PDB file of C-alpha atoms in Angstrom:
ATOM      1  CA  MET A   1       0.000   0.000   0.000  1.00 50.00           C
ATOM      2  CA  PRO A   2       1.350   3.469  -0.827  1.00 65.00           C
ATOM      3  CA  GLU A   3       2.318   5.641   2.149  1.00 88.00           C
ATOM      4  CA  ILE A   4       0.130   8.525   0.941  1.00 94.00           C
ATOM      5  CA  GLN A   5      -3.190   7.884  -0.690  1.00 94.00           C
ATOM      6  CA  LYS A   6      -6.610   9.375  -1.107  1.00 93.00           C
ATOM      7  CA  ILE A   7      -9.415   7.356   0.412  1.00 95.00           C
ATOM      8  CA  ILE A   8     -13.160   7.928   0.329  1.00 97.00           C
ATOM      9  CA  TYR A   9     -15.069   7.608   3.582  1.00 97.00           C
ATOM     10  CA  LYS A  10     -18.783   8.335   3.707  1.00 97.00           C
ATOM     11  CA  GLY A  11     -18.493  10.233   0.459  1.00 97.00           C
ATOM     12  CA  LYS A  12     -15.645  12.491   1.589  1.00 96.00           C
ATOM     13  CA  GLN A  13     -12.037  12.367   0.448  1.00 95.00           C
ATOM     14  CA  ILE A  14      -9.366  11.878   3.101  1.00 96.00           C
ATOM     15  CA  VAL A  15      -5.624  12.074   2.541  1.00 95.00           C
ATOM     16  CA  TYR A  16      -4.290   9.014   4.377  1.00 97.00           C
ATOM     17  CA  VAL A  17      -0.626   9.095   5.455  1.00 96.00           C
ATOM     18  CA  ASP A  18       0.669   5.708   6.627  1.00 96.00           C
ATOM     19  CA  TYR A  19       3.915   5.682   8.623  1.00 94.00           C
ATOM     20  CA  ARG A  20       3.181   2.346  10.338  1.00 94.00           C
ATOM     21  CA  GLY A  21       6.266   0.261  10.915  1.00 90.00           C
ATOM     22  CA  GLN A  22       8.604   2.662   9.099  1.00 94.00           C
ATOM     23  CA  ASN A  23      12.106   3.475  10.290  1.00 94.00           C
ATOM     24  CA  GLU A  24      13.382   7.046  10.470  1.00 94.00           C
ATOM     25  CA  GLU A  25      14.601   7.242   6.859  1.00 95.00           C
ATOM     26  CA  GLU A  26      11.353   5.815   5.504  1.00 95.00           C
ATOM     27  CA  MET A  27       9.375   8.254   7.644  1.00 94.00           C
ATOM     28  CA  LEU A  28      11.406  11.171   6.262  1.00 95.00           C
ATOM     29  CA  GLU A  29      10.710   9.985   2.702  1.00 95.00           C
ATOM     30  CA  THR A  30       6.987   9.708   3.433  1.00 95.00           C
ATOM     31  CA  ALA A  31       6.957  13.163   5.065  1.00 93.00           C
ATOM     32  CA  SER A  32       8.761  14.607   2.041  1.00 95.00           C
ATOM     33  CA  SER A  33       6.134  13.066  -0.248  1.00 95.00           C
ATOM     34  CA  LEU A  34       3.408  14.550   1.944  1.00 93.00           C
ATOM     35  CA  ARG A  35       5.071  17.972   1.774  1.00 93.00           C
ATOM     36  CA  ASP A  36       5.170  17.776  -2.024  1.00 94.00           C
ATOM     37  CA  PHE A  37       1.529  16.674  -2.109  1.00 92.00           C
ATOM     38  CA  LEU A  38       0.404  19.515   0.161  1.00 90.00           C
ATOM     39  CA  LEU A  39       2.267  22.171  -1.769  1.00 91.00           C
ATOM     40  CA  SER A  40       0.893  20.943  -5.095  1.00 92.00           C
ATOM     41  CA  ASN A  41      -2.680  20.534  -3.723  1.00 88.00           C
ATOM     42  CA  PRO A  42      -3.143  23.635  -1.544  1.00 79.00           C
ATOM     43  CA  GLY A  43      -6.916  23.399  -1.106  1.00 84.00           C
ATOM     44  CA  GLU A  44      -8.575  22.452   2.155  1.00 87.00           C
ATOM     45  CA  HIS A  45      -8.430  18.748   2.905  1.00 89.00           C
ATOM     46  CA  LEU A  46      -9.016  16.107   5.545  1.00 94.00           C
ATOM     47  CA  ARG A  47      -5.901  14.256   6.699  1.00 93.00           C
ATOM     48  CA  LEU A  48      -5.542  10.998   8.610  1.00 95.00           C
ATOM     49  CA  VAL A  49      -2.031  10.119   9.792  1.00 92.00           C
ATOM     50  CA  ASN A  50      -1.177   6.708  11.231  1.00 95.00           C
ATOM     51  CA  ILE A  51       2.075   6.628  13.229  1.00 91.00           C
ATOM     52  CA  THR A  52       1.490   3.329  15.026  1.00 92.00           C
ATOM     53  CA  GLU A  53       4.754   1.644  16.053  1.00 89.00           C
ATOM     54  CA  THR A  54       7.018   4.354  14.681  1.00 89.00           C
ATOM     55  CA  PRO A  55       9.938   6.044  16.403  1.00 86.00           C
ATOM     56  CA  ALA A  56       9.644   9.658  17.547  1.00 81.00           C
ATOM     57  CA  THR A  57      13.134  10.724  16.509  1.00 88.00           C
ATOM     58  CA  ARG A  58      14.591  14.203  16.751  1.00 90.00           C
ATOM     59  CA  LYS A  59      15.420  14.294  13.059  1.00 95.00           C
ATOM     60  CA  PHE A  60      11.867  13.378  12.042  1.00 90.00           C
ATOM     61  CA  THR A  61      10.321  15.773  14.555  1.00 85.00           C
ATOM     62  CA  ALA A  62      12.524  18.612  13.301  1.00 90.00           C
ATOM     63  CA  TYR A  63      11.594  17.815   9.697  1.00 93.00           C
ATOM     64  CA  ILE A  64       7.864  17.776  10.492  1.00 85.00           C
ATOM     65  CA  ARG A  65       8.182  21.080  12.332  1.00 84.00           C
ATOM     66  CA  GLU A  66       9.870  22.722   9.334  1.00 89.00           C
ATOM     67  CA  MET A  67       7.401  21.137   6.938  1.00 88.00           C
ATOM     68  CA  GLY A  68       4.564  22.493   9.068  1.00 83.00           C
ATOM     69  CA  LYS A  69       5.947  26.003   8.697  1.00 84.00           C
ATOM     70  CA  GLU A  70       6.072  25.603   4.910  1.00 88.00           C
ATOM     71  CA  THR A  71       2.565  24.183   4.656  1.00 85.00           C
ATOM     72  CA  LYS A  72       0.805  26.079   7.447  1.00 80.00           C
ATOM     73  CA  ASP A  73      -1.322  27.968   4.932  1.00 81.00           C
ATOM     74  CA  VAL A  74      -2.804  24.719   3.589  1.00 81.00           C
ATOM     75  CA  PRO A  75      -6.088  24.377   5.496  1.00 79.00           C
ATOM     76  CA  VAL A  76      -6.527  20.981   7.099  1.00 83.00           C
ATOM     77  CA  LYS A  77      -8.708  19.113   9.510  1.00 90.00           C
ATOM     78  CA  GLY A  78      -6.490  16.347  10.798  1.00 90.00           C
ATOM     79  CA  ALA A  79      -6.498  13.227  12.892  1.00 92.00           C
ATOM     80  CA  VAL A  80      -3.582  11.133  14.123  1.00 91.00           C
ATOM     81  CA  VAL A  81      -3.695   7.479  15.181  1.00 93.00           C
ATOM     82  CA  GLY A  82      -0.905   5.804  17.150  1.00 90.00           C
ATOM     83  CA  ILE A  83      -0.132   8.649  19.544  1.00 85.00           C
ATOM     84  CA  THR A  84       1.312   7.340  22.791  1.00 77.00           C
ATOM     85  CA  GLY A  85       3.726   8.581  25.438  1.00 70.00           C
ATOM     86  CA  ALA A  86       6.189  11.174  24.186  1.00 64.00           C
ATOM     87  CA  LYS A  87       4.374  11.455  20.862  1.00 69.00           C
ATOM     88  CA  LYS A  88       1.434  13.116  22.674  1.00 71.00           C
ATOM     89  CA  VAL A  89       3.758  15.825  23.974  1.00 65.00           C
ATOM     90  CA  LEU A  90       5.285  16.294  20.514  1.00 69.00           C
ATOM     91  CA  LEU A  91       1.833  16.587  18.906  1.00 68.00           C
ATOM     92  CA  SER A  92       0.744  19.118  21.494  1.00 71.00           C
ATOM     93  CA  GLY A  93       3.889  21.180  20.854  1.00 65.00           C
ATOM     94  CA  TYR A  94       3.404  20.941  17.086  1.00 65.00           C
ATOM     95  CA  ASN A  95      -0.188  22.169  17.360  1.00 61.00           C
ATOM     96  CA  ARG A  96       0.787  25.040  19.658  1.00 65.00           C
ATOM     97  CA  LEU A  97       3.783  26.120  17.614  1.00 61.00           C
ATOM     98  CA  LEU A  98       2.133  25.972  14.210  1.00 58.00           C
ATOM     99  CA  GLY A  99      -1.510  26.466  15.069  1.00 62.00           C
ATOM    100  CA  GLY A 100      -2.153  22.944  13.883  1.00 66.00           C
ATOM    101  CA  ALA A 101      -5.412  21.113  14.085  1.00 73.00           C
ATOM    102  CA  MET A 102      -4.197  17.534  14.410  1.00 81.00           C
ATOM    103  CA  ARG A 103      -6.235  15.614  17.006  1.00 86.00           C
ATOM    104  CA  PRO A 104      -5.155  12.253  18.453  1.00 86.00           C
ATOM    105  CA  PHE A 105      -7.420   9.187  18.267  1.00 90.00           C
ATOM    106  CA  ASP A 106      -7.155   5.592  19.454  1.00 88.00           C
ATOM    107  CA  ASP A 107      -8.313   4.019  16.197  1.00 94.00           C
ATOM    108  CA  GLU A 108      -8.813   4.854  12.536  1.00 96.00           C
ATOM    109  CA  GLU A 109     -12.586   4.425  12.559  1.00 97.00           C
ATOM    110  CA  THR A 110     -13.087   7.049  15.278  1.00 97.00           C
ATOM    111  CA  ALA A 111     -10.619   9.342  13.514  1.00 96.00           C
ATOM    112  CA  LYS A 112     -12.485   9.017  10.208  1.00 97.00           C
ATOM    113  CA  GLU A 113     -15.794   9.780  11.902  1.00 97.00           C
ATOM    114  CA  TYR A 114     -14.277  12.948  13.383  1.00 94.00           C
ATOM    115  CA  LEU A 115     -12.898  14.004  10.016  1.00 95.00           C
ATOM    116  CA  VAL A 116     -16.197  13.677   8.155  1.00 96.00           C
ATOM    117  CA  SER A 117     -18.303  15.241  10.935  1.00 94.00           C
TER     118      SER A 117
END
């Protein structure tokens, strides 16, 4: 399955970003692809990010922070699955720093329901 894909849920399009099981380098490649996608598709969108069983590395966190600055004008309603421990603190900091709207959820189904509501 591609790391970034468009899925339809209840008639609405969601950009699904799948980091599950990726190592740091793979996560950076996926994030770079997401950055390119966002910059070439600047309209408002729904985004579901799955970071289950992924490392919260400094390099990745720094990249996401910089990417967020570049793409902060792309309107998004976002949900994140797989947030545990330190990742919750990082998400909170990301949202505060960049005015993000990424909300954590325990499972994809609940996240999708939030996105389409």
